[in-house]
Amino acid sequence: MQYPRRVLWISISTSILLFLVTSMFYIVSVRSGPILLSTKTDPVPQKPGASGPPDISTEPPSQNPSPWLERNATRTLVIAQLQAEDTSWVNTLVQEDPYLSSAIYVVDNTSAPLTVLVNKGHEVMVYLTYIIDHYHVLSDVSIFMHAHQITWHNNDFLGSDSAQMVRHLKSKYVLQNGYMNMRCHLQPGCPDHIHPYVGKDSDDILNVPEAGVIGIAWGQLFPHDPVPSVLSQPCCGQFAVSADRMRRVPQQHYVDYRNWLLATKLDDRLSGRIWEYVWQWLFTGESEFCPVETICYCEGYGICFEPSEYQLYFQIRDEARKLEAEVQELQPNEAEPTTQERIADLKRKINDLHGRMNKIQSKAMDVPR
């Protein structure tokens, strides 16, 4: 009498198990993963505490998707830092973005988790060290930047803020192009900036000291390539590169470049400035790399201006700055009634100009993309 009861329990248990498996399969099959960017490399290991890998659907798409819409691009923010500099903004970014990791090299602390052999060449030693050490496990996009968050050489329309530049940076643009200078404004550095030479005289030498040594350095770094007649790209040693583009250069070459940096008798300032106008050659093969500013902003950061309004913005800004300078000149005598009136009038004009600038900027930030 026990045998039929056992068969009944087995049948009931099997039915329940099949129902649970079928339900789980249905739930998984209807989940939709994020729209993600295609890349040619595997994702870097996830940060501790991450909830799991991206949920990439295996269902065939209804249409042929763009090759750039398969998975999110992983990114690493590589920072060259002095121990006294504050990089908390980097930690905030990493906490906000599950696809972003960081590699902060403290160049003047040999006990830091990430550091360099010698603090030499400013950020160049950090950048080369990172590429050498991570050559086979690079993120899809690597972003190379300085430690300070707010600085004049960042982009005006992102508050001169490094964190905002990283937040707005379009990985797709970097992946499609391979290399992007993080600064959109051409000056200083573009166009027609440095004219390398190996002689004793140069028209550049007073304003561009590296012009006097870059010709010789070029022959040491790139012995098989003739010295270009001109080297140009926007300053100041901050850029994003795809893993594919970095791996087009053999790893040993990066080791050789770092060995050159270790051995050169040039001081930090000169060796660092030389590389500031060499990166674009290394990653693009172009001696002059001066993109149109509005294209850099729109395609690289999603901030899209009408060309005429972009120029108008800077005309208005120049006018506002002239008036601000006049206010500063008048302030020592502002106790005088006529001076007070003039200062009040100037401030009204300045506020009006700032309002016009804000209107142009807000419009660019709101353009559908």
CSV table of C-alpha atoms in Angstrom, one decimal:
chain,number,residue,atom,x,y,z
A,1,MET,CA,0.0,0.0,0.0
A,2,GLN,CA,3.0,2.3,0.5
A,3,TYR,CA,4.3,2.0,-3.1
A,4,PRO,CA,1.4,3.9,-4.8
A,5,ARG,CA,1.7,6.7,-2.2
A,6,ARG,CA,5.4,7.1,-3.0
A,7,VAL,CA,4.7,7.3,-6.7
A,8,LEU,CA,2.1,10.0,-6.0
A,9,TRP,CA,4.6,12.1,-4.0
A,10,ILE,CA,7.2,11.7,-6.7
A,11,SER,CA,4.7,12.8,-9.3
A,12,ILE,CA,3.7,15.8,-7.3
A,13,SER,CA,7.3,16.9,-6.6
A,14,THR,CA,8.2,16.6,-10.2
A,15,SER,CA,5.3,18.7,-11.3
A,16,ILE,CA,6.2,21.5,-8.8
A,17,LEU,CA,9.8,21.4,-10.0
A,18,LEU,CA,8.8,21.7,-13.6
A,19,PHE,CA,6.5,24.6,-12.9
A,20,LEU,CA,9.3,26.5,-11.0
A,21,VAL,CA,11.8,25.9,-13.8
A,22,THR,CA,9.3,27.0,-16.5
A,23,SER,CA,8.5,30.2,-14.5
A,24,MET,CA,12.1,31.1,-14.0
A,25,PHE,CA,12.8,30.6,-17.7
A,26,TYR,CA,9.9,32.9,-18.7
A,27,ILE,CA,11.0,35.6,-16.3
A,28,VAL,CA,14.6,35.6,-17.6
A,29,SER,CA,13.4,35.5,-21.2
A,30,VAL,CA,11.3,38.6,-21.0
A,31,ARG,CA,13.9,40.7,-19.2
A,32,SER,CA,15.4,43.4,-21.4
A,33,GLY,CA,19.0,44.3,-20.9
A,34,PRO,CA,20.5,47.8,-21.3
A,35,ILE,CA,21.3,49.2,-24.7
A,36,LEU,CA,25.0,48.8,-24.7
A,37,LEU,CA,28.0,49.8,-26.8
A,38,SER,CA,30.0,47.3,-28.9
A,39,THR,CA,33.7,47.1,-28.3
A,40,LYS,CA,36.4,44.8,-29.3
A,41,THR,CA,37.7,43.9,-25.9
A,42,ASP,CA,36.3,41.9,-22.9
A,43,PRO,CA,35.1,43.9,-19.9
A,44,VAL,CA,37.5,44.6,-17.1
A,45,PRO,CA,36.8,42.7,-13.8
A,46,GLN,CA,34.0,44.3,-11.9
A,47,LYS,CA,34.7,46.4,-8.9
A,48,PRO,CA,34.1,44.9,-5.5
A,49,GLY,CA,30.5,45.1,-4.5
A,50,ALA,CA,29.1,45.2,-8.0
A,51,SER,CA,25.8,43.4,-8.3
A,52,GLY,CA,26.7,41.3,-11.3
A,53,PRO,CA,27.5,41.4,-15.0
A,54,PRO,CA,25.3,43.3,-17.5
A,55,ASP,CA,22.1,41.5,-18.5
A,56,ILE,CA,22.7,41.1,-22.2
A,57,SER,CA,19.7,39.6,-24.0
A,58,THR,CA,20.4,36.6,-26.2
A,59,GLU,CA,17.1,37.1,-28.1
A,60,PRO,CA,17.7,37.9,-31.8
A,61,PRO,CA,17.0,41.6,-32.5
A,62,SER,CA,14.0,42.5,-34.6
A,63,GLN,CA,16.2,44.7,-36.8
A,64,ASN,CA,19.9,44.8,-37.5
A,65,PRO,CA,21.3,47.0,-34.7
A,66,SER,CA,24.1,49.5,-35.1
A,67,PRO,CA,27.4,47.7,-34.4
A,68,TRP,CA,27.9,50.2,-31.5
A,69,LEU,CA,24.7,49.0,-29.6
A,70,GLU,CA,25.7,45.7,-28.1
A,71,ARG,CA,27.0,46.5,-24.6
A,72,ASN,CA,28.2,49.3,-22.4
A,73,ALA,CA,31.8,50.4,-22.9
A,74,THR,CA,34.0,49.9,-19.8
A,75,ARG,CA,36.1,52.9,-18.9
A,76,THR,CA,39.1,53.5,-16.7
A,77,LEU,CA,40.0,57.0,-15.5
A,78,VAL,CA,43.8,57.2,-15.2
A,79,ILE,CA,45.0,60.0,-12.9
A,80,ALA,CA,48.5,61.4,-12.3
A,81,GLN,CA,48.4,62.8,-8.7
A,82,LEU,CA,50.7,64.5,-6.3
A,83,GLN,CA,50.0,63.3,-2.7
A,84,ALA,CA,48.8,66.8,-1.7
A,85,GLU,CA,46.1,66.9,-4.4
A,86,ASP,CA,42.5,66.1,-3.8
A,87,THR,CA,41.1,63.3,-6.0
A,88,SER,CA,37.8,62.7,-4.1
A,89,TRP,CA,35.9,63.8,-7.3
A,90,VAL,CA,37.3,60.6,-9.0
A,91,ASN,CA,35.9,58.4,-6.2
A,92,THR,CA,32.5,60.1,-6.6
A,93,LEU,CA,32.5,59.4,-10.3
A,94,VAL,CA,33.4,55.7,-9.8
A,95,GLN,CA,30.6,55.3,-7.3
A,96,GLU,CA,28.1,56.8,-9.7
A,97,ASP,CA,29.0,54.8,-12.8
A,98,PRO,CA,29.2,50.9,-12.6
A,99,TYR,CA,31.1,50.8,-15.9
A,100,LEU,CA,33.8,53.3,-14.7
A,101,SER,CA,36.9,52.3,-12.7
A,102,SER,CA,39.9,54.4,-11.7
A,103,ALA,CA,43.7,54.1,-11.6
A,104,ILE,CA,45.2,56.9,-9.4
A,105,TYR,CA,48.9,57.0,-9.5
A,106,VAL,CA,50.5,59.0,-6.6
A,107,VAL,CA,53.8,60.0,-8.1
A,108,ASP,CA,55.5,61.3,-4.9
A,109,ASN,CA,54.6,58.4,-2.6
A,110,THR,CA,56.5,55.1,-3.1
A,111,SER,CA,54.1,53.4,-0.6
A,112,ALA,CA,51.0,54.2,-2.6
A,113,PRO,CA,49.0,51.3,-4.1
A,114,LEU,CA,49.8,52.7,-7.5
A,115,THR,CA,52.9,54.7,-8.2
A,116,VAL,CA,55.7,55.1,-10.7
A,117,LEU,CA,59.4,54.2,-10.9
A,118,VAL,CA,60.5,57.8,-10.8
A,119,ASN,CA,58.5,61.0,-10.6
A,120,LYS,CA,59.6,62.4,-13.9
A,121,GLY,CA,58.0,63.9,-17.0
A,122,HIS,CA,54.9,65.0,-15.2
A,123,GLU,CA,51.8,62.9,-16.2
A,124,VAL,CA,53.7,61.1,-19.0
A,125,MET,CA,55.4,58.6,-16.6
A,126,VAL,CA,52.0,57.7,-15.2
A,127,TYR,CA,50.3,57.3,-18.6
A,128,LEU,CA,53.0,55.1,-20.0
A,129,THR,CA,53.2,53.0,-16.8
A,130,TYR,CA,49.5,52.4,-16.9
A,131,ILE,CA,49.5,51.3,-20.5
A,132,ILE,CA,52.5,49.0,-20.0
A,133,ASP,CA,51.0,47.3,-16.9
A,134,HIS,CA,47.5,47.0,-18.2
A,135,TYR,CA,48.2,46.4,-21.9
A,136,HIS,CA,46.4,43.0,-22.0
A,137,VAL,CA,43.5,44.0,-19.7
A,138,LEU,CA,42.6,47.5,-20.9
A,139,SER,CA,39.1,48.8,-20.5
A,140,ASP,CA,37.3,49.6,-23.7
A,141,VAL,CA,38.1,53.3,-23.2
A,142,SER,CA,40.9,54.8,-21.1
A,143,ILE,CA,40.7,58.4,-20.0
A,144,PHE,CA,44.0,60.1,-19.1
A,145,MET,CA,43.7,63.2,-16.9
A,146,HIS,CA,45.3,65.3,-14.3
A,147,ALA,CA,44.3,65.3,-10.6
A,148,HIS,CA,42.9,68.7,-10.2
A,149,GLN,CA,39.1,69.0,-10.8
A,150,ILE,CA,38.7,72.6,-11.7
A,151,THR,CA,41.4,74.1,-14.0
A,152,TRP,CA,41.6,76.7,-16.8
A,153,HIS,CA,42.6,74.1,-19.5
A,154,ASN,CA,39.4,72.1,-19.1
A,155,ASN,CA,36.3,72.9,-21.2
A,156,ASP,CA,34.5,76.2,-20.7
A,157,PHE,CA,31.1,74.7,-21.4
A,158,LEU,CA,31.5,72.0,-18.7
A,159,GLY,CA,32.4,74.5,-16.0
A,160,SER,CA,36.1,73.8,-16.4
A,161,ASP,CA,35.3,70.7,-14.4
A,162,SER,CA,37.1,67.4,-14.9
A,163,ALA,CA,34.2,65.5,-13.4
A,164,GLN,CA,31.7,67.0,-15.8
A,165,MET,CA,33.9,66.2,-18.7
A,166,VAL,CA,34.1,62.5,-17.7
A,167,ARG,CA,30.3,62.4,-17.1
A,168,HIS,CA,29.5,63.9,-20.5
A,169,LEU,CA,32.2,62.1,-22.5
A,170,LYS,CA,30.7,59.9,-25.3
A,171,SER,CA,32.4,56.5,-25.3
A,172,LYS,CA,30.9,55.8,-28.7
A,173,TYR,CA,32.8,58.8,-30.2
A,174,VAL,CA,36.0,57.6,-28.7
A,175,LEU,CA,35.5,54.0,-29.9
A,176,GLN,CA,34.6,55.1,-33.4
A,177,ASN,CA,37.6,57.5,-33.7
A,178,GLY,CA,40.1,55.8,-31.5
A,179,TYR,CA,41.5,58.9,-29.9
A,180,MET,CA,40.0,62.2,-28.5
A,181,ASN,CA,41.8,65.1,-26.9
A,182,MET,CA,39.6,66.0,-23.9
A,183,ARG,CA,40.0,69.7,-24.5
A,184,CYS,CA,37.8,71.1,-27.3
A,185,HIS,CA,39.3,74.6,-27.4
A,186,LEU,CA,42.1,74.8,-29.9
A,187,GLN,CA,44.3,77.4,-28.1
A,188,PRO,CA,46.8,76.9,-26.8
A,189,GLY,CA,48.3,74.3,-29.0
A,190,CYS,CA,46.5,74.7,-32.3
A,191,PRO,CA,47.0,75.4,-35.1
A,192,ASP,CA,50.6,75.4,-36.4
A,193,HIS,CA,52.0,75.3,-32.9
A,194,ILE,CA,55.5,73.7,-32.8
A,195,HIS,CA,58.0,73.7,-35.6
A,196,PRO,CA,60.6,71.1,-34.6
A,197,TYR,CA,64.2,71.7,-35.7
A,198,VAL,CA,67.7,70.4,-35.1
A,199,GLY,CA,69.5,73.6,-35.6
A,200,LYS,CA,70.4,76.6,-33.5
A,201,ASP,CA,67.7,79.0,-34.5
A,202,SER,CA,63.9,78.9,-34.3
A,203,ASP,CA,61.2,81.5,-34.4
A,204,ASP,CA,59.3,79.4,-31.8
A,205,ILE,CA,62.1,79.2,-29.2
A,206,LEU,CA,61.0,82.3,-27.1
A,207,ASN,CA,57.4,81.2,-26.8
A,208,VAL,CA,57.6,77.5,-27.1
A,209,PRO,CA,60.8,76.3,-25.4
A,210,GLU,CA,60.2,72.6,-26.3
A,211,ALA,CA,60.6,73.5,-30.0
A,212,GLY,CA,64.4,73.7,-29.3
A,213,VAL,CA,64.6,70.1,-28.2
A,214,ILE,CA,61.7,68.2,-29.7
A,215,GLY,CA,63.5,67.6,-33.1
A,216,ILE,CA,66.3,65.7,-31.4
A,217,ALA,CA,63.8,63.9,-29.0
A,218,TRP,CA,61.7,62.9,-32.0
A,219,GLY,CA,64.7,61.1,-33.6
A,220,GLN,CA,65.2,59.2,-30.4
A,221,LEU,CA,61.5,58.2,-29.9
A,222,PHE,CA,60.6,57.6,-33.6
A,223,PRO,CA,63.8,56.9,-35.4
A,224,HIS,CA,62.0,55.5,-38.5
A,225,ASP,CA,59.7,58.5,-38.9
A,226,PRO,CA,60.9,61.8,-40.4
A,227,VAL,CA,60.6,64.8,-38.1
A,228,PRO,CA,57.3,66.6,-39.0
A,229,SER,CA,57.4,70.2,-40.0
A,230,VAL,CA,54.8,71.1,-37.4
A,231,LEU,CA,53.2,69.5,-34.4
A,232,SER,CA,49.9,70.7,-33.0
A,233,GLN,CA,47.0,69.6,-30.8
A,234,PRO,CA,45.1,71.3,-28.0
A,235,CYS,CA,47.0,71.4,-24.8
A,236,CYS,CA,47.4,70.0,-22.0
A,237,GLY,CA,48.0,66.3,-21.8
A,238,GLN,CA,44.5,65.0,-21.3
A,239,PHE,CA,42.8,62.6,-23.7
A,240,ALA,CA,40.8,59.4,-24.1
A,241,VAL,CA,41.9,56.4,-26.2
A,242,SER,CA,40.2,53.1,-27.1
A,243,ALA,CA,41.9,49.8,-26.2
A,244,ASP,CA,42.1,48.8,-29.8
A,245,ARG,CA,44.0,52.0,-30.7
A,246,MET,CA,46.4,51.6,-27.9
A,247,ARG,CA,47.2,48.0,-28.8
A,248,ARG,CA,48.0,49.0,-32.4
A,249,VAL,CA,51.3,50.2,-30.8
A,250,PRO,CA,53.3,47.1,-29.6
A,251,GLN,CA,53.7,47.0,-25.8
A,252,GLN,CA,57.5,47.0,-26.1
A,253,HIS,CA,57.3,50.4,-27.7
A,254,TYR,CA,55.7,51.8,-24.6
A,255,VAL,CA,58.5,50.3,-22.6
A,256,ASP,CA,61.0,51.9,-24.9
A,257,TYR,CA,59.3,55.3,-24.5
A,258,ARG,CA,59.3,55.0,-20.8
A,259,ASN,CA,63.0,54.1,-20.9
A,260,TRP,CA,63.6,57.2,-22.9
A,261,LEU,CA,61.8,59.2,-20.3
A,262,LEU,CA,63.9,57.6,-17.5
A,263,ALA,CA,67.2,58.2,-19.3
A,264,THR,CA,66.7,61.7,-20.8
A,265,LYS,CA,68.6,64.6,-19.3
A,266,LEU,CA,65.7,67.0,-20.1
A,267,ASP,CA,64.0,68.4,-17.1
A,268,ASP,CA,60.4,67.5,-16.2
A,269,ARG,CA,58.9,70.6,-17.8
A,270,LEU,CA,60.5,69.9,-21.2
A,271,SER,CA,60.1,66.1,-21.3
A,272,GLY,CA,56.5,66.5,-20.3
A,273,ARG,CA,55.8,69.2,-22.8
A,274,ILE,CA,57.4,67.2,-25.6
A,275,TRP,CA,54.9,64.4,-25.0
A,276,GLU,CA,52.0,66.8,-24.9
A,277,TYR,CA,52.5,67.2,-28.6
A,278,VAL,CA,53.4,63.6,-29.4
A,279,TRP,CA,50.4,61.6,-28.1
A,280,GLN,CA,48.3,62.6,-31.2
A,281,TRP,CA,51.1,61.3,-33.5
A,282,LEU,CA,51.3,58.0,-31.5
A,283,PHE,CA,47.6,57.3,-31.6
A,284,THR,CA,46.4,58.9,-34.8
A,285,GLY,CA,49.5,59.1,-37.1
A,286,GLU,CA,48.7,62.8,-37.5
A,287,SER,CA,51.2,65.5,-36.6
A,288,GLU,CA,48.5,68.2,-36.5
A,289,PHE,CA,45.3,67.2,-34.7
A,290,CYS,CA,43.0,70.2,-34.4
A,291,PRO,CA,39.3,69.2,-34.6
A,292,VAL,CA,36.6,71.8,-35.1
A,293,GLU,CA,35.6,73.0,-31.6
A,294,THR,CA,31.8,72.7,-32.2
A,295,ILE,CA,32.2,69.1,-33.5
A,296,CYS,CA,34.4,68.2,-30.4
A,297,TYR,CA,31.7,69.5,-28.1
A,298,CYS,CA,28.7,68.0,-30.0
A,299,GLU,CA,30.1,64.6,-30.9
A,300,GLY,CA,32.4,64.2,-28.0
A,301,TYR,CA,30.2,65.6,-25.2
A,302,GLY,CA,26.7,66.0,-26.5
A,303,ILE,CA,26.8,69.8,-26.3
A,304,CYS,CA,25.7,71.0,-29.7
A,305,PHE,CA,25.9,74.7,-30.7
A,306,GLU,CA,24.9,76.4,-33.9
A,307,PRO,CA,28.3,77.6,-35.2
A,308,SER,CA,27.2,81.3,-35.3
A,309,GLU,CA,26.0,81.1,-31.7
A,310,TYR,CA,29.2,79.5,-30.6
A,311,GLN,CA,31.2,82.4,-32.0
A,312,LEU,CA,28.6,84.9,-30.6
A,313,TYR,CA,29.1,83.4,-27.1
A,314,PHE,CA,32.8,84.2,-27.0
A,315,GLN,CA,32.2,87.7,-28.5
A,316,ILE,CA,29.8,88.4,-25.6
A,317,ARG,CA,32.2,86.9,-23.1
A,318,ASP,CA,35.0,89.1,-24.3
A,319,GLU,CA,32.8,92.1,-24.0
A,320,ALA,CA,31.8,91.1,-20.5
A,321,ARG,CA,35.4,90.6,-19.4
A,322,LYS,CA,36.3,94.1,-20.6
A,323,LEU,CA,33.6,95.6,-18.6
A,324,GLU,CA,34.6,93.5,-15.5
A,325,ALA,CA,38.1,94.8,-15.9
A,326,GLU,CA,36.8,98.3,-16.0
A,327,VAL,CA,34.8,97.7,-12.8
A,328,GLN,CA,38.0,96.5,-11.0
A,329,GLU,CA,39.9,99.7,-12.1
A,330,LEU,CA,37.1,101.9,-10.8
A,331,GLN,CA,36.6,100.2,-7.4
A,332,PRO,CA,39.4,102.0,-5.6
A,333,ASN,CA,37.4,105.2,-6.2
A,334,GLU,CA,33.9,103.9,-5.8
A,335,ALA,CA,33.1,106.2,-2.9
A,336,GLU,CA,32.7,109.0,-5.4
A,337,PRO,CA,29.1,109.4,-6.5
A,338,THR,CA,29.9,109.5,-10.3
A,339,THR,CA,32.1,106.4,-9.9
A,340,GLN,CA,29.3,104.6,-8.1
A,341,GLU,CA,26.9,105.3,-10.9
A,342,ARG,CA,29.3,104.2,-13.5
A,343,ILE,CA,30.0,100.9,-11.6
A,344,ALA,CA,26.3,100.3,-11.2
A,345,ASP,CA,25.7,100.8,-14.9
A,346,LEU,CA,28.6,98.5,-15.9
A,347,LYS,CA,27.3,95.8,-13.6
A,348,ARG,CA,23.9,96.0,-15.2
A,349,LYS,CA,25.5,95.5,-18.6
A,350,ILE,CA,27.6,92.7,-17.3
A,351,ASN,CA,24.6,90.9,-15.9
A,352,ASP,CA,22.7,91.3,-19.2
A,353,LEU,CA,25.7,89.9,-21.1
A,354,HIS,CA,25.9,86.9,-18.7
A,355,GLY,CA,22.2,86.3,-19.2
A,356,ARG,CA,22.7,86.1,-23.0
A,357,MET,CA,25.7,83.7,-22.5
A,358,ASN,CA,23.6,81.5,-20.2
A,359,LYS,CA,20.8,81.4,-22.8
A,360,ILE,CA,23.2,80.2,-25.5
A,361,GLN,CA,24.7,77.6,-23.3
A,362,SER,CA,21.4,76.3,-22.0
A,363,LYS,CA,20.2,75.9,-25.6
A,364,ALA,CA,23.3,73.9,-26.5
A,365,MET,CA,22.9,71.6,-23.5
A,366,ASP,CA,19.2,71.0,-24.4
A,367,VAL,CA,19.7,70.1,-28.1
A,368,PRO,CA,18.2,66.6,-28.7
A,369,ARG,CA,21.0,64.1,-29.7
